[in-house]
Amino acid sequence: MSRDRVENSTLPPSLRGREPIDSHKRAEAKALALSGLERMTDEEDAQIRAAAESDPDAPPVEEILRRKAGRPPLAQTKRSVHLRLDEDVVRYFEAGGRGWQTRVNAALRKAAGL
């Protein structure tokens, strides 16, 4: 990997122009963080926990651990089907950009009176 700055436009803006991650620097940062954690007193730990627990925007750890990763399930799920459509119909919906399959679904629901 090149040591040049990352300029790839496919990266999110927050990551563009950053230096590549150096594994040596990462190891140093991890060691520094762990040494700070080892030096922390019980009193400091209690103060940090109290501050976190009093923060209305910080959910309790138990709640975070209970959460399932990913998107919540939809109330009405969709079914995958293979559907053959005329080329001009597909082009019409695709011309509207992203979400064309959702628009096809909406048009079918309207036509079916749902």
Short mmCIF file of C-alpha atoms in Angstrom, two decimals:
data_model
loop_
_atom_site.label_atom_id
_atom_site.label_comp_id
_atom_site.label_asym_id
_atom_site.label_seq_id
_atom_site.Cartn_x
_atom_site.Cartn_y
_atom_site.Cartn_z
CA MET A 1 0.00 0.00 0.00
CA SER A 2 1.28 3.43 -0.87
CA ARG A 3 2.11 5.89 1.89
CA ASP A 4 0.35 8.62 -0.16
CA ARG A 5 -2.70 10.36 1.18
CA VAL A 6 -5.98 8.62 0.40
CA GLU A 7 -7.83 10.69 -2.21
CA ASN A 8 -10.31 8.09 -3.46
CA SER A 9 -13.63 9.78 -4.26
CA THR A 10 -15.51 6.57 -3.43
CA LEU A 11 -14.66 7.02 0.24
CA PRO A 12 -16.99 8.99 2.50
CA PRO A 13 -15.94 12.65 2.84
CA SER A 14 -14.80 12.09 6.44
CA LEU A 15 -12.13 9.63 5.27
CA ARG A 16 -10.86 11.38 2.14
CA GLY A 17 -7.38 12.86 2.31
CA ARG A 18 -6.34 10.92 5.41
CA GLU A 19 -3.06 9.14 5.78
CA PRO A 20 -3.24 5.33 5.55
CA ILE A 21 -3.42 3.61 8.93
CA ASP A 22 0.05 2.77 10.26
CA SER A 23 -0.04 -0.49 12.24
CA HIS A 24 2.84 0.71 14.45
CA LYS A 25 0.97 3.90 15.38
CA ARG A 26 -2.18 1.87 16.02
CA ALA A 27 -0.27 -0.44 18.39
CA GLU A 28 1.21 2.58 20.21
CA ALA A 29 -2.22 4.17 20.62
CA LYS A 30 -3.70 0.91 21.91
CA ALA A 31 -0.86 0.48 24.42
CA LEU A 32 -1.31 4.08 25.61
CA ALA A 33 -5.07 3.59 26.05
CA LEU A 34 -4.60 0.34 27.95
CA SER A 35 -1.97 1.85 30.25
CA GLY A 36 -4.35 4.71 31.04
CA LEU A 37 -7.08 2.22 31.81
CA GLU A 38 -4.79 0.28 34.16
CA ARG A 39 -3.83 3.48 36.02
CA MET A 40 -7.45 4.55 36.49
CA THR A 41 -8.55 4.55 40.11
CA ASP A 42 -11.88 3.16 41.30
CA GLU A 43 -12.91 6.72 42.18
CA GLU A 44 -12.19 7.97 38.65
CA ASP A 45 -14.08 5.01 37.21
CA ALA A 46 -17.07 5.75 39.46
CA GLN A 47 -17.07 9.42 38.36
CA ILE A 48 -17.02 8.45 34.68
CA ARG A 49 -19.81 5.91 35.18
CA ALA A 50 -21.93 8.43 37.10
CA ALA A 51 -21.50 11.01 34.34
CA ALA A 52 -22.45 8.47 31.67
CA GLU A 53 -25.49 7.26 33.62
CA SER A 54 -26.72 10.83 34.15
CA ASP A 55 -26.46 11.61 30.41
CA PRO A 56 -30.04 11.45 29.01
CA ASP A 57 -28.67 10.70 25.53
CA ALA A 58 -26.63 7.68 26.66
CA PRO A 59 -28.73 4.51 26.90
CA PRO A 60 -27.89 1.98 29.65
CA VAL A 61 -25.34 -0.66 28.67
CA GLU A 62 -27.91 -3.42 29.20
CA GLU A 63 -30.14 -1.82 26.56
CA ILE A 64 -27.28 -1.58 24.09
CA LEU A 65 -26.38 -5.23 24.62
CA ARG A 66 -30.02 -6.30 24.10
CA ARG A 67 -30.28 -4.53 20.75
CA LYS A 68 -30.04 -6.63 17.64
CA ALA A 69 -27.75 -5.37 14.91
CA GLY A 70 -29.21 -4.16 11.67
CA ARG A 71 -32.46 -2.72 10.51
CA PRO A 72 -35.64 -3.36 12.51
CA PRO A 73 -38.04 -5.80 10.83
CA LEU A 74 -40.70 -4.32 8.58
CA ALA A 75 -44.36 -4.58 9.57
CA GLN A 76 -45.16 -5.84 6.08
CA THR A 77 -42.35 -7.82 4.46
CA LYS A 78 -41.82 -8.08 0.74
CA ARG A 79 -41.49 -11.21 -1.32
CA SER A 80 -38.85 -11.60 -4.01
CA VAL A 81 -40.30 -12.62 -7.38
CA HIS A 82 -39.00 -12.94 -10.91
CA LEU A 83 -41.05 -10.70 -13.19
CA ARG A 84 -40.63 -10.15 -16.92
CA LEU A 85 -41.57 -6.63 -18.03
CA ASP A 86 -41.43 -4.86 -21.37
CA GLU A 87 -38.12 -3.04 -21.93
CA ASP A 88 -39.79 0.37 -22.34
CA VAL A 89 -41.64 -0.05 -19.03
CA VAL A 90 -38.39 -0.82 -17.20
CA ARG A 91 -36.61 2.11 -18.89
CA TYR A 92 -39.45 4.43 -17.87
CA PHE A 93 -39.13 3.57 -14.19
CA GLU A 94 -35.32 3.41 -14.22
CA ALA A 95 -35.22 6.92 -15.74
CA GLY A 96 -36.59 8.20 -12.43
CA GLY A 97 -33.37 7.11 -10.71
CA ARG A 98 -32.89 5.13 -7.52
CA GLY A 99 -35.99 3.54 -6.04
CA TRP A 100 -37.44 2.51 -9.38
CA GLN A 101 -38.50 -0.91 -8.06
CA THR A 102 -40.38 0.77 -5.21
CA ARG A 103 -42.15 2.97 -7.78
CA VAL A 104 -43.07 -0.12 -9.83
CA ASN A 105 -44.50 -1.68 -6.66
CA ALA A 106 -46.52 1.50 -5.94
CA ALA A 107 -47.87 1.57 -9.51
CA LEU A 108 -48.92 -2.10 -9.26
CA ARG A 109 -50.60 -1.47 -5.89
CA LYS A 110 -52.52 1.47 -7.41
CA ALA A 111 -53.53 -0.55 -10.47
CA ALA A 112 -54.70 -3.40 -8.22
CA GLY A 113 -56.67 -0.98 -6.04
CA LEU A 114 -54.70 -1.82 -2.88
#
